[in-house]
Coordinates of C-alpha atoms in Angstrom, one line a residue:
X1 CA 100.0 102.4 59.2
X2 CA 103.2 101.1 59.3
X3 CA 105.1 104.3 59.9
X4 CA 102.8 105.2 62.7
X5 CA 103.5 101.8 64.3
X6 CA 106.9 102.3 64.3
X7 CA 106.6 105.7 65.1
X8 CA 105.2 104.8 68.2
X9 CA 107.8 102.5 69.4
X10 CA 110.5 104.2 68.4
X11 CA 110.6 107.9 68.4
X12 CA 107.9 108.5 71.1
X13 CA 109.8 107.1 73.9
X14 CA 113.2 108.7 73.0
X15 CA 111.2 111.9 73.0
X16 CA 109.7 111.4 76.2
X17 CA 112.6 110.3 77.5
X18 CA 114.5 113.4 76.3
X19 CA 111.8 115.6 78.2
X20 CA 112.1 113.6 81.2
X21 CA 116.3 114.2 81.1
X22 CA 115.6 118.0 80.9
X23 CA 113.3 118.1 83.3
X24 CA 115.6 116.5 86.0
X25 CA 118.0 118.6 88.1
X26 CA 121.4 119.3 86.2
X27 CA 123.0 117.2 89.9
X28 CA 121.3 114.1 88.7
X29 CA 122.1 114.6 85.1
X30 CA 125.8 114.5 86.4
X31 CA 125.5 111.3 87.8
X32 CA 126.0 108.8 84.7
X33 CA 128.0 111.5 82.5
X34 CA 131.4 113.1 81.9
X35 CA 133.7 109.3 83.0
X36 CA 137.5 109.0 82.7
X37 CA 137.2 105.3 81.3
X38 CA 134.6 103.3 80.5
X39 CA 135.8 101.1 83.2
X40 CA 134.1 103.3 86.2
X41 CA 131.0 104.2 84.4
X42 CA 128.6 104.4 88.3
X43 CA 126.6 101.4 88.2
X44 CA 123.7 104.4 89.8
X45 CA 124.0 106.6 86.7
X46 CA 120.7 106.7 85.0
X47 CA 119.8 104.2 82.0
X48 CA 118.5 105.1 78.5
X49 CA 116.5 101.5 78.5
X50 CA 113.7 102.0 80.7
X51 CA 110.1 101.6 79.0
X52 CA 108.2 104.5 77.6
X53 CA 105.6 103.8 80.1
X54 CA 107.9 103.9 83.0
X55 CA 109.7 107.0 82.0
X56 CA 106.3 109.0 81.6
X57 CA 105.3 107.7 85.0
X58 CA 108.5 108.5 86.5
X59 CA 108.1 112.0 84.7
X60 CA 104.8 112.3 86.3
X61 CA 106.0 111.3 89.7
X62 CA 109.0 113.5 89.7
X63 CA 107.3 116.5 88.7
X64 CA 104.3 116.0 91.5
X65 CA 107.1 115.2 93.8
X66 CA 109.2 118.7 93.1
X67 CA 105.9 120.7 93.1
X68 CA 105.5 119.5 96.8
X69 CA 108.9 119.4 98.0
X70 CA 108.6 123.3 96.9
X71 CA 105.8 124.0 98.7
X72 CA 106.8 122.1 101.9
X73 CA 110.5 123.8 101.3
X74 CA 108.8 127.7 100.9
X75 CA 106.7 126.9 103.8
X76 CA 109.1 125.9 106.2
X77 CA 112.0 128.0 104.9
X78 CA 113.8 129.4 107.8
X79 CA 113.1 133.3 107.8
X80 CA 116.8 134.3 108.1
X81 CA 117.6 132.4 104.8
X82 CA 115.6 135.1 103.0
X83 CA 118.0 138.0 102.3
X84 CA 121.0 135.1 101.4
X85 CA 118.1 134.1 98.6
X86 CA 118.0 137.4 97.4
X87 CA 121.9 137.3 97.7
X88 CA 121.7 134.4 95.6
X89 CA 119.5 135.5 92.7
X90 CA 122.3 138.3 92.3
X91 CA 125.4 136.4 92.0
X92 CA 125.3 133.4 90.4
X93 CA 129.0 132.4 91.5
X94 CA 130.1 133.1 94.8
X95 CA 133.7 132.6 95.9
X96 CA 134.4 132.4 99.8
X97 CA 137.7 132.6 100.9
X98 CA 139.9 133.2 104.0
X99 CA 141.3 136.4 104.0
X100 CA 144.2 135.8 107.3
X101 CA 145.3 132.9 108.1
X102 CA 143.0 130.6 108.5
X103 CA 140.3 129.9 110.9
X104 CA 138.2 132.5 109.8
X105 CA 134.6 130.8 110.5
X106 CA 134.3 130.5 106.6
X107 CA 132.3 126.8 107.3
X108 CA 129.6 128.9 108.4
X109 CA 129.5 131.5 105.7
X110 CA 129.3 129.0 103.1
X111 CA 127.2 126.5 105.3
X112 CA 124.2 129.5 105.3
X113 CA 124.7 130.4 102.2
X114 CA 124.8 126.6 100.9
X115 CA 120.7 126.5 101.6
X116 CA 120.2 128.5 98.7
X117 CA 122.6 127.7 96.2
X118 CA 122.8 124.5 93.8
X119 CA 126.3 123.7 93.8
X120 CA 129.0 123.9 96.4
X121 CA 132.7 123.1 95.5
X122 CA 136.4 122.6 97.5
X123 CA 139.0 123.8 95.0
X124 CA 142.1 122.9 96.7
X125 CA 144.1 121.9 99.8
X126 CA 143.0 118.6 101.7
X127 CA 142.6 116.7 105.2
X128 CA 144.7 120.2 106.6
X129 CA 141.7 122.4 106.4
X130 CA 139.0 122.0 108.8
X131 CA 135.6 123.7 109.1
X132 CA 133.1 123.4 112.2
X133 CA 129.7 124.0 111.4
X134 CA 126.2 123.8 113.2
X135 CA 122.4 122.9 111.8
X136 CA 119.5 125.2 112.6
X137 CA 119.2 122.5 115.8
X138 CA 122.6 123.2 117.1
X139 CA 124.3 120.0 116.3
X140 CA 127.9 120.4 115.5
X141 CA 129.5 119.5 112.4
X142 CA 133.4 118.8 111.6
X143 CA 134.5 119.3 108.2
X144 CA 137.4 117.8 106.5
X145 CA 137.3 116.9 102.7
X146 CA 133.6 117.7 102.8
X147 CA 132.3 120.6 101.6
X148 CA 130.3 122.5 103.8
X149 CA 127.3 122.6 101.6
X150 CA 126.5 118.6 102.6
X151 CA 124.3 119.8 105.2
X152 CA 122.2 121.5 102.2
X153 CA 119.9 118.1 101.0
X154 CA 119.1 120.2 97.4
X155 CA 122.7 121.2 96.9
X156 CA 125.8 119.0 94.8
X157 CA 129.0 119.1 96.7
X158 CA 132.1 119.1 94.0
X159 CA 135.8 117.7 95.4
X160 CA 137.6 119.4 92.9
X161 CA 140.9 118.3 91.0
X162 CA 143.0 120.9 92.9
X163 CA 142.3 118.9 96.5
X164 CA 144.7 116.4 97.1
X165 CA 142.5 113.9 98.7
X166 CA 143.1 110.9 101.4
X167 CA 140.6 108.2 100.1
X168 CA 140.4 106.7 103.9
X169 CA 139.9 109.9 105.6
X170 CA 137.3 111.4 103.3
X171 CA 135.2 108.1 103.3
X172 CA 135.5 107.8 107.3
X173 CA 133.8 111.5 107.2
X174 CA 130.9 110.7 104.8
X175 CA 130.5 107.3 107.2
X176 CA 130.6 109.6 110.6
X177 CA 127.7 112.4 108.3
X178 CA 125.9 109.0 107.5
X179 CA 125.9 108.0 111.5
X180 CA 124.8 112.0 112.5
X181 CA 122.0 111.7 109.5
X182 CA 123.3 113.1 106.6
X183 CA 123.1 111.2 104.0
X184 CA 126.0 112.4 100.7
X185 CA 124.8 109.6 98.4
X186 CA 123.9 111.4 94.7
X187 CA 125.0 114.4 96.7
X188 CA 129.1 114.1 96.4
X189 CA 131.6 114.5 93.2
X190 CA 134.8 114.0 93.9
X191 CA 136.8 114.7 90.5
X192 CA 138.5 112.1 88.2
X193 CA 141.9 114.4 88.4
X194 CA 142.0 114.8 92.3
X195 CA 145.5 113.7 92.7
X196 CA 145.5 111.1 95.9
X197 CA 147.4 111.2 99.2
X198 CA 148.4 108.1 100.5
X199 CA 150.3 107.4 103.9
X200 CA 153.1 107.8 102.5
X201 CA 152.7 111.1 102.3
X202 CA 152.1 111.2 105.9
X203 CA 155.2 110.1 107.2
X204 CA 157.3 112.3 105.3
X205 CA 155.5 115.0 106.2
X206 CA 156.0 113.7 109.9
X207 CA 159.7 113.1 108.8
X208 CA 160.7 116.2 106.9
X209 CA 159.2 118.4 110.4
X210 CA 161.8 116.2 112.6
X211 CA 164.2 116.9 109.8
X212 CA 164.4 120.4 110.1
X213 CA 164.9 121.0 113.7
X214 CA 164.4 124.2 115.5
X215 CA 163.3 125.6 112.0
X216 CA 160.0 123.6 111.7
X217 CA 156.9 125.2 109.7
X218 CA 154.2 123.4 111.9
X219 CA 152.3 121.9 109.1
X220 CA 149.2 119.5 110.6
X221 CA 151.0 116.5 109.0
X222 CA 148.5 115.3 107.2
X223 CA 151.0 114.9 103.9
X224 CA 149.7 117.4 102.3
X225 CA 152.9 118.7 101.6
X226 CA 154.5 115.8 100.0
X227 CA 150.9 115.4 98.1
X228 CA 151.8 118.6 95.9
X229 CA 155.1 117.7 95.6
X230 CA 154.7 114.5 94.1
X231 CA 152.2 116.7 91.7
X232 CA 154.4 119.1 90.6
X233 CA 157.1 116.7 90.1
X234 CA 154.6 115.1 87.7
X235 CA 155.4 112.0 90.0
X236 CA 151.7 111.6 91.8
X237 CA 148.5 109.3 91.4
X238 CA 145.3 110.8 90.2
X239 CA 141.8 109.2 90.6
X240 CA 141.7 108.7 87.3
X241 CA 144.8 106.1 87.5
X242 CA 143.5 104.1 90.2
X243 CA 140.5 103.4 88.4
X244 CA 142.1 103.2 85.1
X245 CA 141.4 99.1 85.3
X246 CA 145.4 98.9 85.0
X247 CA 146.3 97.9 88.7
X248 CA 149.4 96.9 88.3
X249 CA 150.9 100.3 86.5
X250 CA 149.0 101.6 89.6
X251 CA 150.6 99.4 92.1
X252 CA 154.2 100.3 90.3
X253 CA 153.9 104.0 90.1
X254 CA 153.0 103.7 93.7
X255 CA 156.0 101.8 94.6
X256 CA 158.4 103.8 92.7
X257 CA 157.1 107.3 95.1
X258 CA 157.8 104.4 97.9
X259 CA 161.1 103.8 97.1
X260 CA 161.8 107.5 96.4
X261 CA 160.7 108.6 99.8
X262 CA 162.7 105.6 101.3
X263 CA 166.3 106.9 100.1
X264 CA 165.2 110.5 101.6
X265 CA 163.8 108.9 104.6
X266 CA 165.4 105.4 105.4
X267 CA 164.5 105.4 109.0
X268 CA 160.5 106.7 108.3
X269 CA 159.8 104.8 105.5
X270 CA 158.3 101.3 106.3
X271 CA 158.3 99.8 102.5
X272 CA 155.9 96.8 104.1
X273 CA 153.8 99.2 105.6
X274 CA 153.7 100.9 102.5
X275 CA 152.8 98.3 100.4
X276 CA 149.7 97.3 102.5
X277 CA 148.4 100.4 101.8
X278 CA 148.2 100.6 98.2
X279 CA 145.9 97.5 98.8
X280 CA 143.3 99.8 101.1
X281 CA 142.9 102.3 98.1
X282 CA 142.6 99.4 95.4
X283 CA 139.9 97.9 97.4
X284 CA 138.2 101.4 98.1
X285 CA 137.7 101.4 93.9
X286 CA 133.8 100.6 94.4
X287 CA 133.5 103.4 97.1
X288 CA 135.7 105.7 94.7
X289 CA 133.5 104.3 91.4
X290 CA 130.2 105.5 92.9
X291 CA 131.1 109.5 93.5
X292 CA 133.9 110.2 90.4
X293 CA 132.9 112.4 88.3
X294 CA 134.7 114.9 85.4
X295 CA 133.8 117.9 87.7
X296 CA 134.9 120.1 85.0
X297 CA 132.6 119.6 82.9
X298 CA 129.5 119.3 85.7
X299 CA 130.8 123.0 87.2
X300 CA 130.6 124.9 83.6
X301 CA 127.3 123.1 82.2
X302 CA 126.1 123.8 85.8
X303 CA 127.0 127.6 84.9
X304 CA 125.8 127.4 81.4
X305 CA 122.1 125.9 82.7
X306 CA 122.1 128.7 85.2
X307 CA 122.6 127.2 88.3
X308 CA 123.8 128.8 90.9
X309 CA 127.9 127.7 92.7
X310 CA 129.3 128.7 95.9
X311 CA 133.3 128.0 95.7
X312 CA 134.4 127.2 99.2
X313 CA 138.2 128.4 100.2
X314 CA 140.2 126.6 102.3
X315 CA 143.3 127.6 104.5
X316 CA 143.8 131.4 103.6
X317 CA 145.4 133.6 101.6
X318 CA 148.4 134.2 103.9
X319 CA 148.8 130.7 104.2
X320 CA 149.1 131.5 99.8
X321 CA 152.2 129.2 98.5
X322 CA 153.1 132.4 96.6
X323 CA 151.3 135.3 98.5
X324 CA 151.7 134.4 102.0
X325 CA 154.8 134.0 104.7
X326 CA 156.9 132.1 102.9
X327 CA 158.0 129.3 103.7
X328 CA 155.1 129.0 107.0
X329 CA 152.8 128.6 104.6
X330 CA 150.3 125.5 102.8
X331 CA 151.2 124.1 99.3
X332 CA 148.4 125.1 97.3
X333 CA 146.9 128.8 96.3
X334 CA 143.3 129.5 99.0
X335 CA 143.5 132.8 96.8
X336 CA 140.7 133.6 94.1
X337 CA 143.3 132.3 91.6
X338 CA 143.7 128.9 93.1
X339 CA 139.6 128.8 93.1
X340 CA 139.6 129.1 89.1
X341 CA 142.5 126.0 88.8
X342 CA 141.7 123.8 91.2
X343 CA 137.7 123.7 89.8
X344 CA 138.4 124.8 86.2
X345 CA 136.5 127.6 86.5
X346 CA 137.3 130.6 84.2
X347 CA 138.4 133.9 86.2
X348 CA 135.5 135.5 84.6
X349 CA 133.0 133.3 86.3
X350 CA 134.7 132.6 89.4
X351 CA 135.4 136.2 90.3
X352 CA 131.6 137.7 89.9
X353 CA 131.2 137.9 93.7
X354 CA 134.3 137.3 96.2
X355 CA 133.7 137.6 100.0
X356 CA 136.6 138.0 102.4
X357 CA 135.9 136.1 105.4
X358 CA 138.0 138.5 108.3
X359 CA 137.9 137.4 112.1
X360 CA 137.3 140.5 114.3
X361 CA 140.7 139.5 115.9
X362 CA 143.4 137.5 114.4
X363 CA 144.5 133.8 115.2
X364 CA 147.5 131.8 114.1
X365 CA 148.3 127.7 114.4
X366 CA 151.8 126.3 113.9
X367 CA 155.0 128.6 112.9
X368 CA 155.8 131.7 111.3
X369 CA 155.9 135.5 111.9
X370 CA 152.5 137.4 113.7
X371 CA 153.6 141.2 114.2
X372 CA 150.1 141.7 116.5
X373 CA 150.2 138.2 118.4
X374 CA 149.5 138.6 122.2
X375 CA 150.0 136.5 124.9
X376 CA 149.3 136.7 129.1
X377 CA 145.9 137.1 130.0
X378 CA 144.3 138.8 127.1
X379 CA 145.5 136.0 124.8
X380 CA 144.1 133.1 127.3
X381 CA 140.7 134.9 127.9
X382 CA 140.1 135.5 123.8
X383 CA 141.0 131.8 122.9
X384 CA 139.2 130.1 125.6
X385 CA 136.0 132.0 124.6
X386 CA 136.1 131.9 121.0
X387 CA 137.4 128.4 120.8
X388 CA 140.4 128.7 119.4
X389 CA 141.5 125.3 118.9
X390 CA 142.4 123.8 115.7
X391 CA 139.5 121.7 114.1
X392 CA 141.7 119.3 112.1
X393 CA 144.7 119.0 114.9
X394 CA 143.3 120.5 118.6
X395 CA 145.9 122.8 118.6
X396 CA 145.8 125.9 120.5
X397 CA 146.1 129.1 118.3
X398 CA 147.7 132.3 118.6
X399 CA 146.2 135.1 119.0
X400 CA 146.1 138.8 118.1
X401 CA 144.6 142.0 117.3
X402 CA 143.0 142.5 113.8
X403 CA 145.5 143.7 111.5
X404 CA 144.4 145.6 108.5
X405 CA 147.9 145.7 106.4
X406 CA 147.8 142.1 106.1
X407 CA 143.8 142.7 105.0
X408 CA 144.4 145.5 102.9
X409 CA 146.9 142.7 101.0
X410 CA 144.4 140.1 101.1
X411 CA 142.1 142.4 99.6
X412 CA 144.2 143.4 96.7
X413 CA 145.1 140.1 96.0
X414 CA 141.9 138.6 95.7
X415 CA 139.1 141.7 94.6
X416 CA 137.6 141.3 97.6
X417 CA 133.7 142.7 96.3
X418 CA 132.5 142.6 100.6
X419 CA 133.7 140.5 103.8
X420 CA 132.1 138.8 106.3
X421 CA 133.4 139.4 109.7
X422 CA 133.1 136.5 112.3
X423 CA 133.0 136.4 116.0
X424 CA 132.4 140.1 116.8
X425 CA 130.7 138.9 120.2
X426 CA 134.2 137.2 121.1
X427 CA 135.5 141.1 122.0
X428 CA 132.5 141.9 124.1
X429 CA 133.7 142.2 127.4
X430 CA 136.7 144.0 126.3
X431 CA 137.3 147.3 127.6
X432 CA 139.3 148.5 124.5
X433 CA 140.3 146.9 121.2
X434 CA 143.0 147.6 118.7
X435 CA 143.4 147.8 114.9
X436 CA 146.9 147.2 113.9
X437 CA 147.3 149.9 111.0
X438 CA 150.8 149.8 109.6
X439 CA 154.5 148.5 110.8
X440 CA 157.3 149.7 112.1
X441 CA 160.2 148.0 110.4
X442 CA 163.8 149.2 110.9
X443 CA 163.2 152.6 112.1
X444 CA 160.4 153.0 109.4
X445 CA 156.6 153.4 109.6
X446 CA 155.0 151.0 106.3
X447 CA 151.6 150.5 105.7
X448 CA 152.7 147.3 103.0
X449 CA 153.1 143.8 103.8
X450 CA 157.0 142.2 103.8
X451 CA 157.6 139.9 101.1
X452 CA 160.1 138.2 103.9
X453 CA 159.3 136.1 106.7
X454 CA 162.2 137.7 108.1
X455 CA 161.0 141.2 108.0
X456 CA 157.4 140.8 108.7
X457 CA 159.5 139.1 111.7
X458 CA 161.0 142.4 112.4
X459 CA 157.9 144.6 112.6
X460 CA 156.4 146.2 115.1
X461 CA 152.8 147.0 114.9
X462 CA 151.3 150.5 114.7
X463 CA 147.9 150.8 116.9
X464 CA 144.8 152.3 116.7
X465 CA 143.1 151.9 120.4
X466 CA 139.4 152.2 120.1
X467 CA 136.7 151.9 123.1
X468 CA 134.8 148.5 123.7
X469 CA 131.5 147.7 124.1
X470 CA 131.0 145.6 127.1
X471 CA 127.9 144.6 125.7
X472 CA 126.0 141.2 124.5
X473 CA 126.0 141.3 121.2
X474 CA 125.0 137.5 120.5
X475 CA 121.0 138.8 120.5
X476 CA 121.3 141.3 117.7
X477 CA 119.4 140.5 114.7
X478 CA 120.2 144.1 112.5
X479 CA 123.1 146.0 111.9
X480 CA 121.5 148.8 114.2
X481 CA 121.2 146.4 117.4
X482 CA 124.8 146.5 117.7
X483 CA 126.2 148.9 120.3
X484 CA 127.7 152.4 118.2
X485 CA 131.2 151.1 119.6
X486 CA 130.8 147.9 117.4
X487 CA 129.3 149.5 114.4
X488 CA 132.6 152.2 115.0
X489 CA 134.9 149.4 114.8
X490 CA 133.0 147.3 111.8
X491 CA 133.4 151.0 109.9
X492 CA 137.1 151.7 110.8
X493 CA 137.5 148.4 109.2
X494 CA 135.8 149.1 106.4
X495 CA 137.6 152.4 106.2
X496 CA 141.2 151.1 106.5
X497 CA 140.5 148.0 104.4
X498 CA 138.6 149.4 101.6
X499 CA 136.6 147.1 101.5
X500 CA 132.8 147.5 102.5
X501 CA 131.2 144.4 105.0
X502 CA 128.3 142.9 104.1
X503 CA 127.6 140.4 106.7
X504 CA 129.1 139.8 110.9
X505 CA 128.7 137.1 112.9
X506 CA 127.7 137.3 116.4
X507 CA 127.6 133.4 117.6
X508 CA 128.2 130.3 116.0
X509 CA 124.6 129.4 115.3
X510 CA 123.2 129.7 111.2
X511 CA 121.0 132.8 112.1
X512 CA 123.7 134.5 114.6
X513 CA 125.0 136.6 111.3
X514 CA 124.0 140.3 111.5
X515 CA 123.5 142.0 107.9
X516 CA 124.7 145.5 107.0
X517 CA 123.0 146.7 104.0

């Protein structure tokens, strides 16, 4: 009698609370786990001392609540999102990355194929990248720190330890989501190694442009820069330190990168200033305490449980610290490599399905060599209608004919497995287009991409003119709609690139992507 008394109040609700933890989704499993310090445990995370009788009806509840949210979701499912669910169910990790120099339309890539996957993840860069997105109602969505899948209200969104993240900006983007009805609470993870930008890092970004003169790189001056720098010098802040409950080895670490950007920059540097902002990010902690998370651990038990991740590039692998025109380039790897270390991800897992994102032209913002760049009235006419202005700065790009060196590179570099080409219908009133196919470079014809800035500078590109289509392309729903001009160009890509394209974009709404099976 006795046993079965206390078997009753004591095992029976541990075992019905361990079936009601396995029953929830591995996102909300996340939320009280995996903590750098006992000292920013979430005060949301879900507690081990609710009754029996509560946890079996909350068990009940949640489990009559999935069963209808999955009927309501099948029924409504939009019918484009089909063949990205059967996408989806093949490749349980998905990498998308930018395969030029930025600008791509990746947003949108990962922003579709968000709706079916259960994870979506930033792996490095910052505040520099930006990605404009729309809903299925045409409401337009700029991306910063956020990754793209917040639009997705079944899908985690991981801020991995390879971003170097502006505690200010990324919390003024989840307000503005908040204000256009997108809620990110239980939704966001920003990780417990994330190394923080502050200011500081700002104005010696800012600084070290004016520095250099005539010679500038023409970062966006967000600090981003500076951010890796301090990181690699094994001088930077980390998430982890701000909430470490030690705030005033915080506060002195901080000052120290204060007064070492001061004796670089004497007549940037506003120590005062400076100081004030340390305060902002020590009174951000209970923002900061609610979304930290030890993302390494959530991304590979969300691999082991079978869930499915979509790793979301930013900048592009030309922009590559080590692959790309050095030194016009960002300070962090958007290659498949920089995907595995800034999530710790093994290769093996990260690299089971890698899409190329490729614009159907090429565009450029800030410095550095562009063999196929155009300017006059071709130039004008192709940024005006595709929009080529900088999401994160407003600045005007530079633009240019695809070239398929550079992509035959990025391809190499990354295993490209298919691409995605964006904003086909931006050439349709062209009367001809052009694939740049190698260089000419001292007198030479090469088909491989310069390790020097200073000869990429130097070549000239080698064209292959092919007819346009002068035809609205914006309306075609399958690969065969397009005109044959169009489908001639998407296969000379394919051709020269060696790389087959699974997917182009025809407009910026979610079901203006054509498939080619």
């Amino acid at each position: 009698f006795f046993f079965r008394v206390f078997f009753s109040f004591c095992y029976a609700p541990i075992a019905m609370l361990a079936h009601h933890h396995q029953q929830q989704p591995l996102k909300l499993q996340a939320l009280g786990r995996g903590r750098c310090s006992s000292h920013y445990s979430r005060a949301r995370s879900f507690s081990c001392r609710r009754s029996s009788s509560i946890l079996a009806a909350s068990s009940q509840a949640a489990s009559a609540s999935e069963k209808s949210a999955d009927s309501k979701n099948t029924s409504s499912k939009k019918e484009y999102l089909t063949p990205y669910s059967s996408f989806a169910d093949q490749n349980q990790v998905t990498c998308v990355l930018g395969s030029q120099w930025g600008d791509e339309g990746k947003g949108k890539l990962v922003d579709v194929l968000a709706q079916t996957y259960d994870v979506v993840c930033r792996c490095q860069g910052g505040a520099n990248a930006g990605h404009t997105i729309y809903d299925d109602d045409g409401k337009k969505f700029a991306l910063h720190l956020v990754p793209s899948g917040i639009l997705n209200q079944n899908a985690m969104n991981v801020i991995g330890n390879g971003v170097v993240v502006h505690l200010p900006s990324l919390f003024k983007e989840l307000d503005t989501l908040a204000e256009q009805g997108v809620p990110y609470e239980g939704r966001l993870l920003l990780s417990d190694r994330a190394h923080l930008l502050f200011t500081l890092h700002m104005v010696m970004d800012g600084a070290g442009e004016e520095k250099r003169g005539g010679d500038q790189i023409g970062t966006t001056r967000r600090g981003i820069g500076p951010a890796y720098s301090a990181k690699t010098s094994r001088s930077g802040l980390r998430v982890c330190d701000l909430l470490s409950g030690d705030k005033e080895a915080f506060v002195s670490r901080y000052m120290r990168l204060v007064e070492d950007a001061e004796k670089r920059f004497p007549d940037a540097v506003d120590v005062d200033a400076m100081k004030a902002d340390v305060d902002t990010y020590l009174d951000l902690i209970p923002r900061v305490q609610e979304i930290v998370a030890d993302t390494v651990t959530y991304v590979n038990d969300a691999y082991d449980s079978g869930k499915r991740i979509l790793l979301e590039g930013a900048n592009a692998t030309l922009l590559d610290i080590d692959f790309g025109t050095y030194p016009y380039v960002t300070s962090s790897n958007p290659s498949l490599g920089g995907m595995c270390t800034g999530l710790g991800l093994a290769p093996s897992k990260a690299s089971q399905c890698v899409v190329g994102v490729v614009k159907a032209y090429l565009t450029r913002v800030g410095a550095g060599p562009f063999p196929t760049e155009l300017d006059g009235e071709i130039a004008d006419f192709l940024r005006e209608k595709g929009g080529e202005y900088g999401t994160t700065t407003g600045r005007p790009r530079r633009i240019g004919w695809l070239d398929v060196v550079a992509l035959r590179y990025t391809v190499q570099i990354n295993g490209f497995t298919e691409l995605n080409v964006t904003k086909l219908d931006v050439l349709d009133e062209c009367e001809e287009v052009k694939i740049c196919t190698g260089y000419r470079l001292k007198g030479e014809e090469t088909g491989t991409f310069p390790a020097s800035a200073t000869d990429l500078e130097l070549c000239e590109p080698v064209y292959e003119s092919m007819p346009g289509w002068n035809t609205d392309t914006t309306k075609c729903k399958s690969y065969d709609d397009l005109p044959a001009e169009a489908r001639a160009y998407i296969e000379r890509m394919e051709e020269l690139s060696g790389c087959s394209v699974r997917w182009i974009g025809v407009g910026p709404g979610r079901d203006a992507m054509v498939w080619k099976n």
